XYZ file of C-alpha atoms in Angstrom:
730
model
C -12.133 21.458 -11.869
C -13.367 21.466 -15.441
C -15.519 18.858 -17.117
C -13.719 15.537 -16.739
C -15.323 14.243 -19.897
C -13.687 16.863 -22.086
C -11.398 15.173 -24.564
C -12.166 11.664 -23.283
C -13.391 9.019 -25.654
C -13.687 5.273 -25.403
C -11.011 4.729 -28.045
C -7.389 3.918 -27.276
C -5.151 6.821 -28.239
C -1.941 6.455 -26.248
C -0.419 3.589 -28.201
C -1.200 1.449 -31.207
C -0.015 -1.835 -29.669
C -1.399 -3.854 -26.801
C 0.626 -4.333 -23.629
C 1.419 -7.999 -24.298
C 2.783 -7.149 -27.755
C 5.180 -4.570 -26.354
C 6.150 -6.880 -23.501
C 6.936 -9.681 -25.947
C 9.355 -7.527 -27.938
C 10.962 -6.271 -24.734
C 11.424 -9.851 -23.505
C 13.183 -10.773 -26.729
C 15.479 -7.751 -26.473
C 16.408 -8.479 -22.838
C 17.653 -11.976 -23.660
C 20.058 -10.655 -26.303
C 23.777 -11.438 -25.798
C 25.477 -8.864 -23.596
C 22.231 -7.120 -22.652
C 23.331 -7.160 -19.007
C 25.725 -4.321 -19.865
C 22.757 -2.168 -20.905
C 21.010 -2.870 -17.594
C 24.186 -1.946 -15.706
C 24.182 1.356 -17.584
C 20.527 2.008 -16.688
C 21.322 1.335 -13.027
C 24.122 3.894 -13.147
C 22.092 6.413 -15.130
C 18.793 6.230 -13.243
C 19.442 4.814 -9.756
C 22.372 6.931 -8.627
C 22.094 10.575 -7.619
C 25.132 12.442 -8.919
C 26.169 15.656 -7.207
C 29.235 17.564 -6.114
C 29.598 19.712 -3.018
C 26.240 19.929 -1.269
C 23.255 17.810 -2.247
C 20.393 20.006 -3.429
C 16.918 19.700 -4.897
C 18.205 20.334 -8.431
C 20.409 17.256 -8.100
C 17.212 15.213 -7.842
C 15.747 16.530 -11.111
C 17.078 13.711 -13.277
C 15.615 11.162 -10.867
C 12.097 12.444 -11.542
C 12.399 13.076 -15.267
C 10.059 11.016 -17.381
C 13.011 9.668 -19.363
C 14.485 7.920 -16.315
C 13.526 4.333 -15.590
C 11.989 3.497 -12.228
C 13.407 0.693 -10.117
C 10.317 -1.372 -10.918
C 11.052 -0.939 -14.626
C 14.706 -1.930 -14.234
C 13.586 -4.930 -12.162
C 11.407 -5.920 -15.101
C 14.420 -5.825 -17.422
C 16.432 -7.972 -15.004
C 13.603 -10.475 -14.673
C 13.223 -10.775 -18.444
C 16.972 -11.186 -18.921
C 16.914 -14.058 -16.403
C 14.406 -15.985 -18.516
C 17.377 -17.365 -20.457
C 21.078 -17.936 -19.928
C 22.780 -14.643 -19.111
C 25.561 -13.959 -21.598
C 27.898 -11.303 -20.198
C 29.998 -10.860 -23.356
C 30.687 -7.232 -24.165
C 28.513 -5.978 -27.062
C 29.878 -3.613 -29.671
C 29.282 0.098 -29.000
C 26.697 0.170 -31.797
C 24.832 -2.841 -30.396
C 24.995 -1.451 -26.874
C 23.528 1.868 -28.024
C 20.769 0.044 -29.876
C 19.926 -1.887 -26.699
C 19.691 1.332 -24.698
C 17.692 3.335 -27.237
C 15.231 0.566 -28.022
C 14.719 -0.224 -24.337
C 13.867 3.397 -23.570
C 11.387 3.410 -26.453
C 9.758 0.142 -25.421
C 9.477 1.098 -21.748
C 7.724 4.303 -22.720
C 5.405 2.431 -25.063
C 4.736 -0.168 -22.378
C 3.704 2.559 -19.943
C 1.401 4.075 -22.548
C -0.138 0.684 -23.273
C -0.848 0.053 -19.595
C -2.230 3.568 -19.154
C -4.459 3.093 -22.201
C -5.895 -0.052 -20.644
C -6.452 1.767 -17.350
C -8.091 4.791 -18.980
C -10.015 3.102 -21.738
C -10.053 -0.706 -21.657
C -13.627 -0.900 -22.877
C -14.895 1.703 -20.394
C -17.814 3.914 -21.332
C -16.777 7.057 -19.451
C -19.983 8.947 -20.112
C -22.090 6.079 -18.785
C -19.879 5.655 -15.712
C -20.016 9.346 -14.817
C -23.743 9.462 -15.478
C -24.162 6.593 -13.002
C -21.965 8.374 -10.453
C -19.256 5.709 -10.655
C -15.502 6.194 -10.502
C -13.856 4.668 -13.610
C -10.668 4.017 -11.626
C -12.283 1.832 -8.976
C -11.423 -1.488 -10.559
C -8.441 -3.795 -10.656
C -7.488 -3.061 -14.259
C -7.245 0.662 -13.560
C -5.114 0.015 -10.462
C -2.389 -1.929 -12.280
C -0.755 1.220 -13.630
C -0.383 3.132 -10.320
C 0.635 -0.086 -8.541
C 3.484 -0.700 -10.992
C 4.573 2.905 -11.494
C 3.787 4.252 -8.030
C 7.392 4.139 -6.880
C 8.776 3.135 -3.494
C 7.628 4.326 -0.102
C 10.851 3.421 1.734
C 14.368 4.825 1.641
C 17.217 2.322 1.528
C 18.538 3.465 4.911
C 15.106 2.849 6.443
C 15.210 -0.776 5.344
C 18.473 -1.219 7.225
C 17.127 0.166 10.504
C 13.695 -1.438 10.346
C 14.907 -4.874 9.235
C 16.895 -5.219 12.451
C 13.865 -4.302 14.556
C 11.485 -6.443 12.540
C 13.415 -9.700 12.933
C 15.414 -9.339 16.138
C 12.919 -11.612 17.914
C 13.371 -14.244 15.171
C 17.163 -14.481 15.345
C 17.083 -17.982 16.802
C 14.978 -19.331 13.947
C 17.129 -17.618 11.308
C 20.352 -18.998 12.795
C 18.944 -22.520 12.980
C 17.099 -22.658 9.650
C 19.139 -20.303 7.457
C 22.586 -20.289 9.040
C 22.787 -16.566 9.812
C 21.375 -13.950 12.136
C 19.724 -10.777 10.941
C 22.771 -8.691 11.920
C 24.911 -10.936 9.686
C 22.569 -10.406 6.740
C 22.588 -6.652 7.270
C 26.391 -6.602 7.467
C 26.686 -8.560 4.217
C 24.118 -6.342 2.500
C 25.930 -3.194 3.598
C 29.270 -4.615 2.483
C 27.902 -5.270 -1.015
C 26.652 -1.689 -1.262
C 29.934 -0.239 -0.025
C 31.884 -2.511 -2.373
C 29.792 -1.329 -5.322
C 30.449 2.329 -4.524
C 34.200 1.770 -4.251
C 34.248 -0.178 -7.512
C 32.186 2.481 -9.245
C 34.561 5.228 -8.151
C 37.569 3.287 -9.453
C 35.767 2.281 -12.636
C 34.953 5.848 -13.618
C 38.638 6.717 -13.347
C 39.605 3.667 -15.425
C 37.069 4.513 -18.134
C 38.805 7.824 -18.796
C 41.792 5.872 -20.097
C 39.709 3.395 -22.115
C 38.318 3.491 -25.625
C 34.510 3.532 -26.072
C 34.395 -0.135 -27.049
C 35.722 -0.950 -23.556
C 33.233 1.138 -21.606
C 30.874 -0.772 -19.324
C 29.490 -0.241 -15.830
C 28.966 -3.955 -15.196
C 32.196 -4.450 -13.162
C 30.877 -1.951 -10.603
C 28.029 -4.347 -9.779
C 30.013 -7.611 -9.628
C 31.693 -9.291 -6.658
C 32.834 -12.616 -5.225
C 32.095 -14.247 -1.893
C 35.645 -13.513 -0.755
C 35.188 -9.816 -1.613
C 32.139 -9.520 0.621
C 33.392 -11.717 3.463
C 36.542 -9.612 3.665
C 34.654 -6.333 3.430
C 31.950 -7.260 5.957
C 34.076 -9.106 8.491
C 31.493 -11.908 8.461
C 33.015 -15.381 8.237
C 32.820 -16.899 4.790
C 30.410 -19.731 5.671
C 27.877 -17.264 7.058
C 28.415 -14.921 4.104
C 27.663 -17.839 1.785
C 24.510 -18.637 3.782
C 23.280 -15.073 3.341
C 24.093 -14.908 -0.368
C 22.524 -18.291 -1.098
C 19.230 -17.116 0.418
C 19.015 -14.260 -2.079
C 20.832 -15.798 -5.047
C 19.347 -16.615 -8.436
C 21.391 -19.607 -9.578
C 23.141 -19.647 -12.933
C 21.202 -22.681 -14.136
C 17.783 -21.274 -13.275
C 15.312 -19.676 -15.632
C 12.753 -17.055 -14.658
C 10.118 -18.751 -16.831
C 7.005 -17.765 -14.797
C 7.687 -14.082 -15.498
C 5.504 -13.795 -18.591
C 3.869 -10.430 -17.899
C 4.299 -7.270 -15.856
C 1.978 -8.531 -13.148
C 3.407 -12.046 -12.963
C 5.807 -13.138 -10.250
C 9.376 -12.012 -10.899
C 11.726 -14.296 -8.971
C 14.662 -11.905 -9.342
C 12.825 -9.403 -7.143
C 13.056 -11.901 -4.289
C 16.498 -13.258 -5.204
C 18.214 -10.312 -6.910
C 21.807 -11.626 -6.670
C 22.586 -13.193 -10.055
C 25.090 -16.069 -10.188
C 27.071 -15.865 -13.431
C 28.398 -19.400 -12.913
C 32.098 -18.550 -12.736
C 32.303 -17.615 -9.061
C 31.181 -14.089 -9.869
C 27.927 -12.564 -8.686
C 26.011 -9.523 -9.916
C 23.657 -7.331 -7.901
C 22.352 -4.654 -10.224
C 19.971 -2.939 -7.794
C 21.174 -2.854 -4.203
C 17.796 -1.472 -3.129
C 16.182 -4.703 -4.326
C 18.327 -6.755 -1.946
C 17.480 -4.480 0.971
C 13.771 -4.738 0.224
C 13.950 -8.514 -0.099
C 15.852 -8.807 3.177
C 13.082 -6.803 4.840
C 10.245 -8.871 3.371
C 11.446 -12.399 2.506
C 12.351 -13.839 5.943
C 8.737 -13.577 7.045
C 7.638 -15.786 4.146
C 10.343 -18.316 4.983
C 8.982 -18.473 8.518
C 5.386 -18.764 7.359
C 6.365 -21.915 5.467
C 7.390 -23.488 8.788
C 4.220 -24.875 10.372
C 5.829 -24.980 13.806
C 6.944 -21.346 13.697
C 4.143 -19.680 11.735
C 2.170 -18.479 14.749
C 5.268 -17.070 16.456
C 6.354 -15.263 13.288
C 2.910 -13.725 12.884
C 2.873 -12.544 16.492
C 6.362 -11.064 16.224
C 5.478 -9.227 13.039
C 2.385 -7.700 14.631
C 4.363 -6.627 17.695
C 6.965 -4.978 15.484
C 4.381 -2.934 13.586
C 2.657 -1.791 16.769
C 5.911 -1.085 18.598
C 7.511 0.867 15.782
C 4.395 2.938 15.095
C 4.081 3.762 18.789
C 7.763 4.658 18.950
C 7.394 7.170 16.122
C 4.475 8.805 17.918
C 6.306 8.852 21.264
C 9.123 10.781 19.631
C 6.545 13.494 18.861
C 4.100 13.430 21.774
C 6.190 11.940 24.587
C 5.805 8.636 26.428
C 3.021 9.757 28.761
C 0.653 10.726 25.949
C 1.010 7.541 23.879
C -0.839 4.532 25.275
C -0.343 1.123 23.669
C -2.502 -1.995 23.404
C -5.579 -0.312 24.816
C -8.559 -2.617 25.335
C -11.974 -0.971 25.516
C -14.740 -2.675 27.469
C -18.443 -2.114 27.734
C -19.367 -3.958 30.864
C -17.584 -7.317 30.762
C -17.385 -7.466 26.978
C -14.475 -6.152 24.964
C -15.846 -3.573 22.555
C -12.713 -2.532 20.669
C -8.924 -2.415 20.787
C -6.476 0.318 19.813
C -2.915 -0.659 18.999
C -1.972 2.817 20.179
C -3.886 5.802 21.481
C -2.443 9.316 21.514
C -4.106 11.863 23.797
C -3.106 15.505 23.489
C -5.344 18.208 24.884
C -8.826 17.691 23.493
C -7.613 15.647 20.521
C -6.824 11.977 20.006
C -5.122 9.764 17.436
C -6.355 6.178 17.192
C -3.693 3.914 15.687
C -4.441 0.585 14.056
C -1.352 -1.246 12.784
C -1.575 -4.079 10.263
C 0.918 -6.515 8.751
C -0.636 -7.159 5.352
C 0.716 -6.785 1.833
C -0.545 -6.913 -1.734
C -0.901 -10.427 -3.164
C 0.173 -11.468 -6.650
C -3.419 -11.840 -7.867
C -4.129 -8.260 -6.818
C -1.059 -6.998 -8.677
C -2.384 -8.732 -11.787
C -5.466 -6.532 -11.647
C -7.844 -9.134 -10.219
C -10.550 -6.860 -8.889
C -11.810 -9.258 -6.216
C -8.282 -9.983 -4.980
C -7.421 -6.284 -4.936
C -10.458 -5.398 -2.864
C -9.959 -8.379 -0.560
C -6.327 -7.414 0.068
C -7.340 -3.832 0.733
C -10.067 -4.910 3.119
C -7.654 -7.026 5.155
C -4.895 -4.419 5.127
C -6.745 -1.117 5.461
C -10.539 -1.283 5.604
C -10.597 -3.556 8.653
C -8.084 -1.325 10.424
C -10.215 1.732 9.688
C -13.374 0.017 10.946
C -11.591 -0.882 14.180
C -10.418 2.713 14.544
C -14.011 3.922 14.166
C -15.129 1.645 17.010
C -12.423 3.115 19.236
C -13.439 6.623 18.191
C -17.044 5.859 19.091
C -15.975 4.760 22.567
C -13.857 7.883 23.060
C -16.859 10.070 22.296
C -18.865 8.228 24.947
C -16.028 7.507 27.344
C -18.350 7.434 30.355
C -19.979 4.274 29.013
C -16.712 2.373 28.553
C -13.684 1.212 30.502
C -10.242 1.664 28.934
C -7.436 -0.672 30.046
C -3.778 -0.851 29.069
C -1.702 -3.959 28.441
C -1.301 -4.545 32.202
C -5.098 -4.369 32.629
C -4.789 -1.066 34.477
C -7.787 1.194 33.978
C -7.043 4.372 32.052
C -8.835 7.626 32.723
C -9.777 9.846 29.788
C -9.387 13.148 31.610
C -10.483 15.630 28.958
C -13.511 15.474 26.634
C -12.201 14.394 23.227
C -13.441 16.779 20.550
C -11.336 15.734 17.540
C -10.237 12.190 16.649
C -7.860 11.180 13.855
C -7.812 7.526 12.719
C -4.289 6.449 11.710
C -3.924 3.160 9.812
C -0.327 1.921 9.537
C 0.997 -1.000 7.457
C 4.256 -2.841 8.104
C 5.265 -3.388 4.472
C 5.492 -1.415 1.270
C 1.989 -1.465 -0.212
C 2.104 -0.113 -3.790
C 0.060 3.032 -4.470
C -1.325 2.813 -0.931
C -2.530 6.420 -0.761
C -4.233 6.167 -4.145
C -5.903 2.875 -3.241
C -7.141 4.308 0.053
C -8.726 7.219 -1.759
C -10.404 4.933 -4.285
C -11.521 2.002 -2.129
C -11.952 3.170 1.458
C -15.466 4.215 2.420
C -14.596 7.135 4.651
C -17.139 8.302 7.222
C -15.899 11.652 8.533
C -17.780 13.765 11.047
C -17.172 16.951 13.012
C -15.358 14.832 15.598
C -13.904 11.874 13.677
C -11.879 13.161 10.750
C -10.846 11.387 7.544
C -8.038 8.889 8.208
C -4.367 8.951 7.373
C -3.448 5.643 5.722
C 0.280 5.035 5.500
C 3.101 2.584 6.225
C 5.822 2.479 8.876
C 8.360 4.021 6.505
C 6.326 7.133 5.794
C 5.231 7.450 9.428
C 8.933 7.499 10.292
C 9.479 10.407 7.877
C 6.414 12.305 9.111
C 7.631 12.022 12.711
C 11.137 13.042 11.633
C 9.952 16.413 10.342
C 6.736 17.090 12.270
C 8.471 16.455 15.560
C 6.199 18.520 17.807
C 2.559 17.770 18.717
C 0.856 20.769 17.112
C 2.781 20.431 13.858
C 1.835 16.749 13.694
C -1.824 17.476 14.476
C -1.826 20.339 11.991
C -0.790 17.947 9.226
C -3.453 15.415 10.206
C -6.026 18.213 10.194
C -5.091 19.574 6.775
C -4.588 16.110 5.300
C -8.049 15.046 6.459
C -9.592 18.119 4.852
C -7.805 17.325 1.581
C -8.599 13.599 1.668
C -10.887 13.537 -1.369
C -9.233 16.415 -3.190
C -5.725 15.004 -3.629
C -4.938 12.485 -6.352
C -1.530 11.037 -5.440
C 0.223 7.674 -5.201
C 2.086 7.913 -1.885
C 2.010 9.990 1.289
C 5.500 11.466 0.911
C 4.131 13.697 -1.852
C 1.609 15.709 0.227
C 4.002 15.698 3.192
C 6.735 17.371 1.161
C 4.235 19.826 -0.301
C 2.958 20.575 3.204
C 6.414 21.251 4.610
C 6.868 23.990 2.026
C 3.302 25.281 1.580
C 1.324 24.233 4.687
C -0.727 21.902 2.442
C -2.487 24.925 1.001
C -4.922 23.915 -1.763
C -7.000 26.471 -3.621
C -10.704 25.997 -2.877
C -11.639 26.646 -6.496
C -10.281 23.211 -7.469
C -12.235 20.023 -6.792
C -9.232 17.797 -7.422
C -5.482 18.386 -7.280
C -2.787 16.103 -8.662
C 0.739 16.361 -7.261
C 3.651 14.651 -9.007
C 6.342 12.619 -7.302
C 8.911 15.341 -7.977
C 7.386 17.208 -5.026
C 9.192 14.763 -2.734
C 12.630 16.037 -3.803
C 12.891 18.371 -0.797
C 12.172 15.521 1.610
C 14.566 13.240 -0.288
C 17.414 15.713 0.150
C 16.714 16.493 3.806
C 16.409 12.794 4.697
C 19.697 11.990 2.944
C 21.373 14.720 4.990
C 19.749 13.657 8.263
C 20.072 9.893 7.942
C 22.965 9.260 5.550
C 25.255 12.131 6.431
C 25.110 13.734 2.984
C 26.362 17.299 2.777
C 23.455 19.708 2.421
C 20.579 21.328 4.289
C 18.641 19.237 6.794
C 15.883 21.850 6.854
C 12.990 22.481 4.503
C 12.037 26.137 4.565
C 8.334 26.594 5.088
C 5.875 25.617 7.778
C 8.604 24.515 10.214
C 10.713 27.660 9.935
C 8.368 30.594 9.360
C 7.401 31.076 13.043
C 10.902 30.684 14.390
C 11.734 33.546 16.768
C 8.267 35.130 16.465
C 5.590 35.748 19.132
C 3.294 33.227 17.421
C 6.058 30.639 17.543
C 6.450 31.267 21.264
C 2.710 30.837 21.881
C 2.622 27.592 19.892
C 5.610 26.217 21.812
C 3.952 27.037 25.134
C 0.715 25.301 24.140
C 2.695 22.210 23.133
C 4.810 22.160 26.276
C 1.822 22.422 28.608
C -0.667 20.444 26.475
C -3.312 23.056 27.280
C -6.570 21.290 26.324
C -8.518 24.505 25.743
C -5.967 25.763 23.247
C -4.969 22.673 21.259
C -7.277 23.406 18.346
C -6.406 27.102 18.458
C -2.712 26.210 18.264
C -3.399 24.174 15.129
C -5.275 27.101 13.593
C -2.384 29.440 14.342
C -0.147 27.128 12.318
C -2.583 27.351 9.416
C -2.431 31.133 9.067
C -1.259 32.446 5.729
C 2.156 34.097 5.666
C 0.668 37.586 5.450
C -1.741 36.904 8.316
C 0.971 35.357 10.481
C 3.293 38.290 9.868
C 0.511 40.744 10.666
C -0.354 39.032 13.939
C 3.293 38.762 15.010
C 3.876 42.438 14.278
C 0.721 43.400 16.174
C 1.792 41.319 19.176
C 5.232 42.914 19.194
C 3.737 46.411 18.926
C 1.125 45.879 21.636
C 3.637 44.163 23.904
C 5.967 47.156 23.751
C 3.047 49.455 24.502
C 1.918 47.306 27.452
C 5.416 47.377 28.944
C 5.881 51.087 28.294
C 2.465 52.227 29.530
C 1.813 49.584 32.168
C -1.680 49.032 30.759
C -3.581 46.095 29.306
C -3.376 45.834 25.527
C -5.571 43.591 23.426
C -5.903 42.043 19.990
C -8.950 40.208 18.659
C -9.167 38.347 15.389
C -11.398 35.796 13.664
C -9.945 32.653 12.106
C -10.878 32.764 8.455
C -13.411 30.102 7.522
C -13.413 28.478 10.969
C -16.391 30.136 12.729
C -13.970 30.853 15.529
C -11.641 33.528 16.783
C -9.134 34.624 19.376
C -8.813 37.473 21.841
C -5.405 38.177 23.347
C -4.791 40.373 26.386
C -1.285 41.464 27.276
C -1.815 42.283 30.919
C -0.144 42.536 34.314
C -3.459 42.596 36.201
C -3.973 40.099 39.005
C -5.123 36.660 37.911
C -8.694 37.140 39.139
C -9.145 40.510 37.454
C -7.355 39.398 34.277
C -9.559 36.291 34.106
C -12.744 38.340 34.399
C -11.553 40.777 31.745
C -10.564 38.166 29.163
C -13.740 36.146 29.779
C -15.949 39.194 29.331
C -14.113 40.356 26.229
C -14.039 36.911 24.589
C -17.754 36.372 25.249
C -18.578 39.683 23.638
C -16.484 38.922 20.558
C -17.962 35.454 20.185
C -21.472 36.830 20.453
C -20.817 39.701 18.064
C -19.491 37.418 15.306
C -21.898 34.547 16.094
C -18.911 32.237 16.268
C -19.048 28.594 17.293
C -15.815 28.887 19.288
C -13.824 31.722 20.745
C -10.518 31.513 22.548
C -8.970 33.860 25.042
C -5.426 34.028 26.358
C -3.699 36.412 28.724
C -0.013 37.007 28.068
C 2.518 38.465 30.473
C 3.994 41.754 29.245
C 7.603 41.474 28.166
C 8.193 37.764 27.591
C 4.619 37.023 26.382
C 4.291 33.917 28.538
C 0.767 32.491 28.718
C -0.808 33.280 32.092
C -4.420 32.275 31.525
C -6.361 30.507 28.793
C -10.000 29.765 28.066
C -12.181 28.351 25.312
C -15.839 29.302 24.823
C -17.750 26.592 22.978
C -21.353 27.114 24.113
C -23.918 27.418 21.279
C -24.762 30.946 20.184
C -28.068 32.293 21.492
C -29.613 35.723 21.158
C -29.105 37.811 24.305
C -30.585 41.281 24.861
C -27.943 42.218 27.430
C -25.172 41.411 24.952
C -26.992 43.365 22.250
C -27.129 46.400 24.518
C -23.419 46.193 25.304
C -22.534 45.892 21.622
C -24.698 48.880 20.764
C -22.486 51.082 22.934
C -19.265 49.989 21.229
C -17.849 51.593 18.067
C -18.762 49.363 15.103
C -15.541 48.427 13.358
C -15.515 45.313 11.172
C -12.762 42.857 12.126
C -9.589 43.619 10.223
C -7.959 40.991 8.039
C -5.067 39.443 9.906
C -2.444 40.936 7.633
C -3.767 44.415 8.490
C -3.880 43.987 12.259
C -0.461 45.458 12.910
C -1.410 48.728 11.225
C -4.876 48.959 12.793
C -3.942 48.520 16.450
C -4.985 52.109 17.220
C -5.398 53.602 20.680
C -8.837 53.657 22.313
C -10.055 57.134 23.253
C -10.396 57.946 26.978
C -14.156 58.455 26.713
C -14.837 55.574 24.317
C -16.356 52.331 25.608
C -13.596 49.986 26.739
C -12.853 47.293 24.156
C -12.864 44.588 26.833
C -16.667 44.707 26.843
C -17.195 45.870 30.430
C -19.584 48.617 29.327
C -17.494 51.242 31.119
C -15.586 54.058 29.510
C -11.970 53.263 28.777
C -10.707 55.863 31.316
C -12.696 54.131 34.085
C -11.780 50.596 33.079
C -8.506 49.453 31.487
C -6.778 52.821 30.982
C -4.792 52.668 34.209
C -4.446 48.901 34.417
């Protein structure tokens, strides 16, 4: 990366006005008569994805254009409008257009003003860099990514997770609020469905109207009777649900005096117009509030607070574990693991995943960003982060320490049964999971978390239940999941992003490949378009492709794909890391290896002899030797061990793997991993001196360099014998 100081000065350049000046003008505009029609237009323009036929990535382009308003920006407009009496009279076309144009201008200026404060705001960049300090590690700098970071949850995820989150609290909700969580979900769904039907009819009606009659507001309005009829929920219960999320017609949103102040219409987004008509401009806002608000209602009840807290923690742990079970299977995911040293409890893992020689330590938390932190209060921001993420990471490190010294500790599950850690754990991934949407979580983790990676304990993945759900949806096999954790840990300090869906989507297409010549890489939110489309197809039944071509499809039907599947199915400890490295091969290298395997396999079947391939893993101080052999197990084991040892010694590698494949179907017969430290050995030197010296071929050239060994040449297996007296007739 170039000099960060280039072009940076301490003067504000993005906008001439301060944030509060722009906000003040915007507030005045939003309380204009009929402004609600402009907001309805923005909701149609920027919240809805319009497509015909099959949903594709190009259909998402408008959603990520800089000219589109984010939901957080539209929520700001709604909150400002609610500071005074909402007048729903239809404005003239000229007035309406002025509302729209000026709002777009002000929202852009507001963003620039906030960015100017984050970038400049009295900072002396040269002094900060000279002192080795990060200019973005303060509350003021965090306000911009927190507000503009976007959402981490899809609307359909809120529906599924809300039911799970509050199913244990149904009794309290029925008694204190007059509805159960299923009732609230049914009403919420009915409002969304009603809006879509109204919108479809409205667009047809507008074709027959004159421009002065055009408005999208009717698509977002409804009555209690409309929703009770549509949902099938009795009217008294429907009223109970609506009243819990309704902003009354006589109320004023007076406390909302700045972007970081509390906006009541985010919590109660259903606007009462006072004539029996209600307006919900952003359906997503209602779904989010239904997911988050009930917990705060319960926390206000002194008698129920402890139960609500316990239930929330159980939900986070249970859901996180469920996502991991869908990938690794029930037997490999242990929950509520207590770790003891003697009689004292040393640490606790909410979940522990064991696969081969690798482990994932899960710490789940139910914390969210407070209002003071959103305002840019540096102490509040750091305190929130400590409670939500830093403490979880510290707990994960304690568990990782115990796993590395498992002989000194006793591991027990929730039933107090002792758990045996069968294999030495060589790689550990901390996974910190939050229950709620935490704005700019990935960016905050990069800025605030003091990461302590080692050869064994890698940099953590910090995410929420929504993103973990998406990761498990796509990376649905163990090695693919571990591969992402591996690459993501390596890129921890290199990526500058706001949420985890961005690198996930990039990974699914490009295997999270980042050029080493760059110290820092920024990925925009438009990278998530591929995941957005595939999730809509998978979860909402949209017409389109459920696949993302890339890392999940490139090995399909290839010999490498078969080997990876076998390693996953058997959880072969010796080969777990090798399986991850196979997934990280470049396309040219993967194609070369697959072609070489196919060629050598045909030769092994045709000639009835052992065929071999050896290759180093680029940049890993490791390599792999493959024998395709029908020799007896004992002989085949000796051959692959001897050959792998020789290759490891020759290249002074830290690790070398060996596998024996059965000719024909290429099923794994034997596997080994050599991890002993390299030491000079005169016997090995003598054996190498007898072999032809050919530098290892790049992987993409293997298929063309798999030449035959001469009868009188030393056998490539490393036995020291001539080929004709060793593997020629085997």
